[in-house]
C-alpha positions as a printed NumPy array, in Angstrom:
array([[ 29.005, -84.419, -58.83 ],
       [ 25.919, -84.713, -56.855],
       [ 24.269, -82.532, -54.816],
       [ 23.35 , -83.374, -51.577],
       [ 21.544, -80.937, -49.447],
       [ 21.727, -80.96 , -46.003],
       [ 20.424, -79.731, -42.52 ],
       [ 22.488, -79.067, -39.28 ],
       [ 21.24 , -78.482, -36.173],
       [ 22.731, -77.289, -32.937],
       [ 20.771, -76.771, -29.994],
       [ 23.044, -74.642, -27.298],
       [ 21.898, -74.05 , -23.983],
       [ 20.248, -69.886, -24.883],
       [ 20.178, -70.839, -28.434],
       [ 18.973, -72.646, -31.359],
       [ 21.299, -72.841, -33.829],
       [ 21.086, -74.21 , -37.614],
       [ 22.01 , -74.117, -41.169],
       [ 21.655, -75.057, -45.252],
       [ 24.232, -76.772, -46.768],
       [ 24.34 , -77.48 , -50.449],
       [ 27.39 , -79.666, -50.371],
       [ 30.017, -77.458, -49.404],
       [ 27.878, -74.224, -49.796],
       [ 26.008, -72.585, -46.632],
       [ 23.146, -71.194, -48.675],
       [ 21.456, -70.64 , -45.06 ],
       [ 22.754, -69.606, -41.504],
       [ 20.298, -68.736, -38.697],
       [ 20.332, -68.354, -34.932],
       [ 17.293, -68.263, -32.612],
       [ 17.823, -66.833, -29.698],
       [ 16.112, -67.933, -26.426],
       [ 15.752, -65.877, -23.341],
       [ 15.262, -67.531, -19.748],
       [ 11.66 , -66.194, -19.159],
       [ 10.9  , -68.069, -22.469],
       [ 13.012, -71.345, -21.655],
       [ 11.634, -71.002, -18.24 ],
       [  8.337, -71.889, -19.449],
       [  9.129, -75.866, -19.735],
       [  9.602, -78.05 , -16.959],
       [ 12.337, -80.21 , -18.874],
       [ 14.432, -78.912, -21.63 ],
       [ 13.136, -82.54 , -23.533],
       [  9.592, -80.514, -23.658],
       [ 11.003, -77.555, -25.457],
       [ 11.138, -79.889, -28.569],
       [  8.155, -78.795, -30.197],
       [  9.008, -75.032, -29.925],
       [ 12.304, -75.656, -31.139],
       [ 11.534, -77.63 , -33.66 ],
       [  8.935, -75.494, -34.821],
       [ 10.802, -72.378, -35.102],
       [ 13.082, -74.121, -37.389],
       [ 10.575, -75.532, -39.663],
       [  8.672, -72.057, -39.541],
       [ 11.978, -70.271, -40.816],
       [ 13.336, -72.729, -43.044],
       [  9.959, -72.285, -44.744],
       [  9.862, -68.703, -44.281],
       [ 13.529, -68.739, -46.07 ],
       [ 11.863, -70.5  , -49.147],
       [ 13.932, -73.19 , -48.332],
       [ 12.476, -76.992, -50.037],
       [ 12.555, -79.053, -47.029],
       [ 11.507, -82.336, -48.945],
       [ 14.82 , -81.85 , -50.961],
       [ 16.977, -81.943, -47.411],
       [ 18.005, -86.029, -47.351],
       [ 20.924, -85.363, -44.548],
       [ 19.9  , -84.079, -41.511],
       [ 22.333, -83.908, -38.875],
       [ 21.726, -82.333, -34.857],
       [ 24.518, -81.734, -32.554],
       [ 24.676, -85.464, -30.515],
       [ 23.585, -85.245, -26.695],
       [ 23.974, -86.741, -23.628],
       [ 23.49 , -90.144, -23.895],
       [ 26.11 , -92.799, -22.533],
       [ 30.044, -92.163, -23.59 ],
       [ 30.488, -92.949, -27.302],
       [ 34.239, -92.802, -29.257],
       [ 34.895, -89.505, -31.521],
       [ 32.623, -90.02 , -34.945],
       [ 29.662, -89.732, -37.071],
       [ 26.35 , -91.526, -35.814],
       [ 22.912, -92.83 , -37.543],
       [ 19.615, -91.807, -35.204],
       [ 17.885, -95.047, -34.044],
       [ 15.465, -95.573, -31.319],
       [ 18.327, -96.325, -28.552],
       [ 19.585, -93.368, -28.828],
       [ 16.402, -91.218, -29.117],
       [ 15.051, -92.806, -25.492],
       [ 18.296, -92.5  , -23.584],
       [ 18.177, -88.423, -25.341],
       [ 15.36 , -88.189, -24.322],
       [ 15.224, -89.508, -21.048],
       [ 18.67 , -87.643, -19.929],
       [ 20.688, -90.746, -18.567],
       [ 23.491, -88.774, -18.492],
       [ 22.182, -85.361, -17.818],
       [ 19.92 , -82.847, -19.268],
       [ 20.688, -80.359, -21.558],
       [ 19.955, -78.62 , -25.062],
       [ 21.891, -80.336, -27.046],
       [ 19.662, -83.609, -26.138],
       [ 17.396, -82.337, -28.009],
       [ 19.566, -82.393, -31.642],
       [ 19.228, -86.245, -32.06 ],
       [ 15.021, -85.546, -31.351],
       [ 14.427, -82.688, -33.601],
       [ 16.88 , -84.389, -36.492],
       [ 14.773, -87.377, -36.423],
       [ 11.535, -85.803, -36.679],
       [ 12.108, -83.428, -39.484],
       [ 14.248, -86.619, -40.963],
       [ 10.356, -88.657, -40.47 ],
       [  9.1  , -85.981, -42.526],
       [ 10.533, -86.233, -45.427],
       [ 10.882, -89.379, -47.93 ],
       [ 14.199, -90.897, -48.015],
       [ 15.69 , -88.419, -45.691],
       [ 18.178, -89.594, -42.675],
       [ 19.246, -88.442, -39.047],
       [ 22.908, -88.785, -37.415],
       [ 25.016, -86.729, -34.693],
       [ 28.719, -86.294, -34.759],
       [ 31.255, -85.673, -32.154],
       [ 28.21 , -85.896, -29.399],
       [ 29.174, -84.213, -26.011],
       [ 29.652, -87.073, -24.394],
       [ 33.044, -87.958, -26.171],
       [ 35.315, -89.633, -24.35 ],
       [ 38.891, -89.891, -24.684],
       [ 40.272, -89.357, -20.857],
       [ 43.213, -91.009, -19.715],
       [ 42.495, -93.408, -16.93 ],
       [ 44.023, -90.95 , -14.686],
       [ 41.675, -87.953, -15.397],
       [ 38.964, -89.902, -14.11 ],
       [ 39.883, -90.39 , -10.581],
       [ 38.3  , -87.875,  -8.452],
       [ 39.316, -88.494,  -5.206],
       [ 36.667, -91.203,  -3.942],
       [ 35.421, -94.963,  -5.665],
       [ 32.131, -94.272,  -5.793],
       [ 32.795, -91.411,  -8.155],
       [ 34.33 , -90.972, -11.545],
       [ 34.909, -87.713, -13.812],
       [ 32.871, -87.702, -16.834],
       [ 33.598, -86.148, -19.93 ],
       [ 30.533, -83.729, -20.828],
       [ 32.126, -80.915, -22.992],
       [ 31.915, -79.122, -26.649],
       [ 33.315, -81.859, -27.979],
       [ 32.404, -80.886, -31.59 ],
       [ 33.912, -77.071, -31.929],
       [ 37.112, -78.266, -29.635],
       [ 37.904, -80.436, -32.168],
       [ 36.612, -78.306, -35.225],
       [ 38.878, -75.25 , -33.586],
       [ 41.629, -77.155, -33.556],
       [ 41.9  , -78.818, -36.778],
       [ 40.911, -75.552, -38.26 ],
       [ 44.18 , -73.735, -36.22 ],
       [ 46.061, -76.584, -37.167],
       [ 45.442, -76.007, -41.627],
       [ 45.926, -72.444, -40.729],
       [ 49.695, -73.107, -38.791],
       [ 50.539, -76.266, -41.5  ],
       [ 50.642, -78.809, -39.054],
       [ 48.307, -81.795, -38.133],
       [ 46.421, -81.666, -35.359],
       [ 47.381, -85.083, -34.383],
       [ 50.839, -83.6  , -33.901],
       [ 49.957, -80.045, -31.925],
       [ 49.663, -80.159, -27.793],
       [ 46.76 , -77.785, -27.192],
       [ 44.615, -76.589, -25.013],
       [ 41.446, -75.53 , -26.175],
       [ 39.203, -72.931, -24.665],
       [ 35.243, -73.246, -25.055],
       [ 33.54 , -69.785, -23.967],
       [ 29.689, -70.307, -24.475],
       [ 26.973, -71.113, -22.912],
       [ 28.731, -73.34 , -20.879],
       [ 32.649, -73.097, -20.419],
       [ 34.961, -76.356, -21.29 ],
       [ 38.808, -76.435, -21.167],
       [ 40.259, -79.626, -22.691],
       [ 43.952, -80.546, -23.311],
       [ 44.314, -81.408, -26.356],
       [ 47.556, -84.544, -27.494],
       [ 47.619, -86.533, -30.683],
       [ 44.282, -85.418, -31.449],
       [ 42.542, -86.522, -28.551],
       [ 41.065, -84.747, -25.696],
       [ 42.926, -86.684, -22.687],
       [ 41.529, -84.027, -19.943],
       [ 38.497, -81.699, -19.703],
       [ 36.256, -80.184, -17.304],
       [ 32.789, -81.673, -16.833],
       [ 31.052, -77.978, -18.713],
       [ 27.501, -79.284, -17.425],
       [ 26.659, -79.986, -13.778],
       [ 29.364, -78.7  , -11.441],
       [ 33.293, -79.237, -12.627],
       [ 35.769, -75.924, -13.665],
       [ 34.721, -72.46 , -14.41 ],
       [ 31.039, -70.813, -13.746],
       [ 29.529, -69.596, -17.093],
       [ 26.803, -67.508, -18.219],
       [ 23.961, -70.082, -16.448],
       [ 26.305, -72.773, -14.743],
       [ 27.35 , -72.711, -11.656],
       [ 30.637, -74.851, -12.255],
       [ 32.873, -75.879,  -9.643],
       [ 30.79 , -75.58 ,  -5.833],
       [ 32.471, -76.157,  -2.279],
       [ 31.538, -79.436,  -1.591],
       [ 30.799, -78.791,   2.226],
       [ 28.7  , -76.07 ,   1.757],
       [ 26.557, -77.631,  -1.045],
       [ 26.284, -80.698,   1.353],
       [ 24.612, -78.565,   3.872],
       [ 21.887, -76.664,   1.251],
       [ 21.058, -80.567,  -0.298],
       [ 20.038, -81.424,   3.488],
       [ 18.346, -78.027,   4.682],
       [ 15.098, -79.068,   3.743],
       [ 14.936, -75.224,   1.834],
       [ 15.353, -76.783,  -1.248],
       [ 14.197, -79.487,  -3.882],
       [ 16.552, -81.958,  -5.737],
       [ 15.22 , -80.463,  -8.743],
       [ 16.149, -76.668,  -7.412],
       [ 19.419, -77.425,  -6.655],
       [ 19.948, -78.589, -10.067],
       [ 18.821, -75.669, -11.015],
       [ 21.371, -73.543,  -9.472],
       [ 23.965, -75.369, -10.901],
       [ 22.433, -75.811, -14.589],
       [ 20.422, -72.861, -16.084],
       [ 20.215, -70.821, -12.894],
       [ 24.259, -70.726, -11.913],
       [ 26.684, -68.119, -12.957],
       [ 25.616, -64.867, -14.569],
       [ 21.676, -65.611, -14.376],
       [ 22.608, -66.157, -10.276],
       [ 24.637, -62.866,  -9.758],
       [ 23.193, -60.531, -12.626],
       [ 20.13 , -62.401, -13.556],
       [ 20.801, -63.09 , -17.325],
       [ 22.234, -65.4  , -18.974],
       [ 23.117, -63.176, -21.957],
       [ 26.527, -62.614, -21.63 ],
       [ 26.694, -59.919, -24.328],
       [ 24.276, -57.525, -21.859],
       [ 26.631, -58.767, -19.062],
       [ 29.636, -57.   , -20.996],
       [ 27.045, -53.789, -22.156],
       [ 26.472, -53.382, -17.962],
       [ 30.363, -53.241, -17.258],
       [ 30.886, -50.975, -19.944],
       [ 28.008, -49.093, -18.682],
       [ 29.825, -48.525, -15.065],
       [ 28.153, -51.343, -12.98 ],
       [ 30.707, -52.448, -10.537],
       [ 28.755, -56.61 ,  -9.951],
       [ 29.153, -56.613, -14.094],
       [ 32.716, -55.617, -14.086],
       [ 33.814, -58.193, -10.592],
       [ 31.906, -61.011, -12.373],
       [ 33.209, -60.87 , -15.736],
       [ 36.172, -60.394, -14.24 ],
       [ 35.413, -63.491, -11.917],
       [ 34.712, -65.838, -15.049],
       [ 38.005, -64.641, -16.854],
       [ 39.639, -65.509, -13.376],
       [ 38.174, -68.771, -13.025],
       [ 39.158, -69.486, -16.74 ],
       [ 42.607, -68.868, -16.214],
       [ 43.013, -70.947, -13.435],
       [ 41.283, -74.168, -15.593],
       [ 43.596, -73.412, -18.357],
       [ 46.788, -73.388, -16.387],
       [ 45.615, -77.339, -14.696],
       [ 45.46 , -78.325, -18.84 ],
       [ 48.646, -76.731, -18.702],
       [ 49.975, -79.378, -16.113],
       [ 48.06 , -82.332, -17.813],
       [ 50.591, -81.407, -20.81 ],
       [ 53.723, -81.073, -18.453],
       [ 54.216, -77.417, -19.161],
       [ 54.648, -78.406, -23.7  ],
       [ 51.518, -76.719, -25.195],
       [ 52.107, -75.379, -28.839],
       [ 49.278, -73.147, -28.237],
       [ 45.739, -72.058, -26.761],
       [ 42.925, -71.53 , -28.426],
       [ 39.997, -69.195, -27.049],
       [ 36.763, -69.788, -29.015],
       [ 32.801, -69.671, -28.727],
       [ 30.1  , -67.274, -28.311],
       [ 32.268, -64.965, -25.452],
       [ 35.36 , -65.047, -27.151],
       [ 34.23 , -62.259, -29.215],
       [ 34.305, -60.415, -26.244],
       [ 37.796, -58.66 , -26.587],
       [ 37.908, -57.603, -22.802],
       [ 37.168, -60.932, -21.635],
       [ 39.822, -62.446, -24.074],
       [ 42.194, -59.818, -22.706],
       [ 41.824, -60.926, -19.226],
       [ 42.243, -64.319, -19.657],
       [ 45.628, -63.471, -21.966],
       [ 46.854, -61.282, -19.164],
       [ 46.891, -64.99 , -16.514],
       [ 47.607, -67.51 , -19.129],
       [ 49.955, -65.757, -21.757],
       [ 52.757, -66.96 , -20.57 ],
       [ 51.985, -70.435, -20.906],
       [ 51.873, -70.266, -24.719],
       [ 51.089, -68.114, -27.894],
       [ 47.046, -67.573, -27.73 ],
       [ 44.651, -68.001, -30.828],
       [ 41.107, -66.474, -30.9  ],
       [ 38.988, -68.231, -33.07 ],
       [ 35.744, -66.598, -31.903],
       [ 32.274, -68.224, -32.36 ],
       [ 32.208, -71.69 , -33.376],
       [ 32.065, -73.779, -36.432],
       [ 29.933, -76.662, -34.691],
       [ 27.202, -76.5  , -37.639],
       [ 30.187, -76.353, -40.569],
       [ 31.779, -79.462, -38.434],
       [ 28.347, -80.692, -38.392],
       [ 27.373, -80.528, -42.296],
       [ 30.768, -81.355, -43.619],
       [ 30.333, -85.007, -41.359],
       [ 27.24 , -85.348, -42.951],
       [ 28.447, -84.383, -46.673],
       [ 31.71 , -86.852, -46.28 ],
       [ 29.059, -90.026, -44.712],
       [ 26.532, -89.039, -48.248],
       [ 29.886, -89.339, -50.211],
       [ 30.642, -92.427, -49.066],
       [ 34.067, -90.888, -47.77 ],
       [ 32.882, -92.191, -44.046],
       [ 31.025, -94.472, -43.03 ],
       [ 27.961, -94.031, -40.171],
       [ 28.264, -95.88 , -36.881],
       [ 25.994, -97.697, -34.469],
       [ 24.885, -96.428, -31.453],
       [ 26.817, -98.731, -29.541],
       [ 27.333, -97.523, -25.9  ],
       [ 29.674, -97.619, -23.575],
       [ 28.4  , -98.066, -19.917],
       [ 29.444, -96.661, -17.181],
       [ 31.716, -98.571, -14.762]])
């Protein structure tokens, strides 16, 4: 059997995350880690491609890894227009709606950029994304929000939802196009999708302004209130972004968006730590038990995962509101670059086949 060596990529919002695959073997697993006075530094999270990208080159090659023997490289797909579940070749459509943000701006933008480059670099070599954020699967009804002139958009961790849940579903026999789920994204950003025949038929929008706050988004604002701060004259369109992606949350009431100090603090005695980690558990709960709805009550199970949900007293909260909604699986971290290098692996098989960036406008 050949070998085919491959490169995933995953830029999070506080992190850079990638790894080696030789076939099925991880023979390399690495995460940068990126504070906000060092993100803070670019205008745009597009211009934080070259120090991304050249972190990973500088450790692959400080790993002795052969970079000219990597022919798959896949990133983590961004926010370009909505796009069916899947596995995706990097052409130039894609790269200048990534790169321009059309549908938002965030890290994971960035994984179709820096998979093309190093792809450029290296004879033969290819880029794709898989599962990008922006898949969409809502029911029609998910998308009404309560006036015409706007529609709910699905922005969420698309990739490890799904990857969590077909994983829980091998370990519990079953198929995950048979399980009712909800599935529980605790990162960077927060997602909560409701999971039915293997689609995601409800989620919160995890980027600019829908469900719970996370460790650097604001999520879910009163309306009238942010209404009155957009028309104050205090404050650019560009700051009030801000305070709703990469200044909301944790880096607004504690001033870091590391959620792991966040936990140290309240451990440590301070009270804002413990009533905001506390708050995010809260706010958690209260998204999971809408999915809960969405499924009429029938969920086989929920599944906490991500970054936080190695946090046990955060998990503990949130089981303490939801538990009696259904039994609760931790699958903490995420397998995003696994999900990642095993799409890759089964399109250099020939077991699936690479689509077109084909969009799907918005209405």
């Amino acid at each position: 059997m050949s070998e085919h060596r491959i490169l995933a990529i995953n830029p999070g919002s506080t992190s850079t995350k990638f790894a080696v695959y030789f076939n099925e073997k991880c023979v390399l697993n690495k995460t940068l880690r990126h504070s906000v006075d060092e993100l803070s530094a670019y205008a745009d999270i597009i211009e934080q491609f070259g120090y991304r990208k050249g972190m990973i080159i500088d450790a692959l090659v400080e790993e002795g890894i052969d970079i000219d023997k990597i022919k798959f490289i896949i990133g983590r797909g961004g926010l370009t227009y909505p796009l069916e579940s899947g596995v995706y070749l990097v052409d130039q459509f894609m790269l200048e709606h990534a790169r321009a943000g059309i549908y938002g701006k965030h890290a994971s933008n960035l994984g179709p950029v820096i998979a093309d480059y190093i792809a450029s670099q290296i004879p033969g070599a290819h880029a794709f994304i898989a599962d990008p954020v922006v898949t969409d699967e809502l029911e029609e009804i998910a998308r009404i929000t309560g006036h015409p002139m706007f529609r709910k958009r699905s922005i969420f961790h698309a990739l490890n939802q799904k990857a969590t849940a077909r994983v829980h579903a091998r370990k519990t026999g079953a198929h995950y196009e048979d399980l009712r789920l909800i599935v529980v994204h605790l990162g960077g950003g927060v997602s909560v999708g409701a999971h039915v025949d293997g689609r995601v038929i409800d989620v919160n929008n995890a980027l600019d302004g829908d469900g719970p706050f996370s460790p650097e988004r604001s999520g879910s604002l009163p309306v009238g209130q942010l209404i009155e701060l957009c028309f104050s004259g205090k404050y650019s369109k560009e700051e009030i972004y801000r305070m709703v992606v990469g200044e909301g949350g944790y880096v607004a009431y504690l001033g870091t968006n590391n959620a792991l100090e966040v936990h140290k603090r309240a451990l440590a005695g301070e009270k804002q730590a413990q009533f905001i980690e506390e708050a995010l558990a809260y706010q958690v709960a209260k998204t999971t038990g809408e999915m809960a709805a969405v499924l009429n009550g029938q969920v086989d199970g929920i599944l906490l995962t991500g970054g936080m949900a190695h946090n046990q007293a955060l998990v503990d909260l949130i089981k303490k509101r939801v538990g009696f909604i259904a039994p609760i699986f931790v699958y903490p971290g995420e397998d995003e670059l696994e999900a990642l290098a095993m799409n890759a692996l089964m399109v250099a098989r020939g077991e699936l086949s690479a689509k077109k960036y084909t969009p799907r406008m918005e209405e």
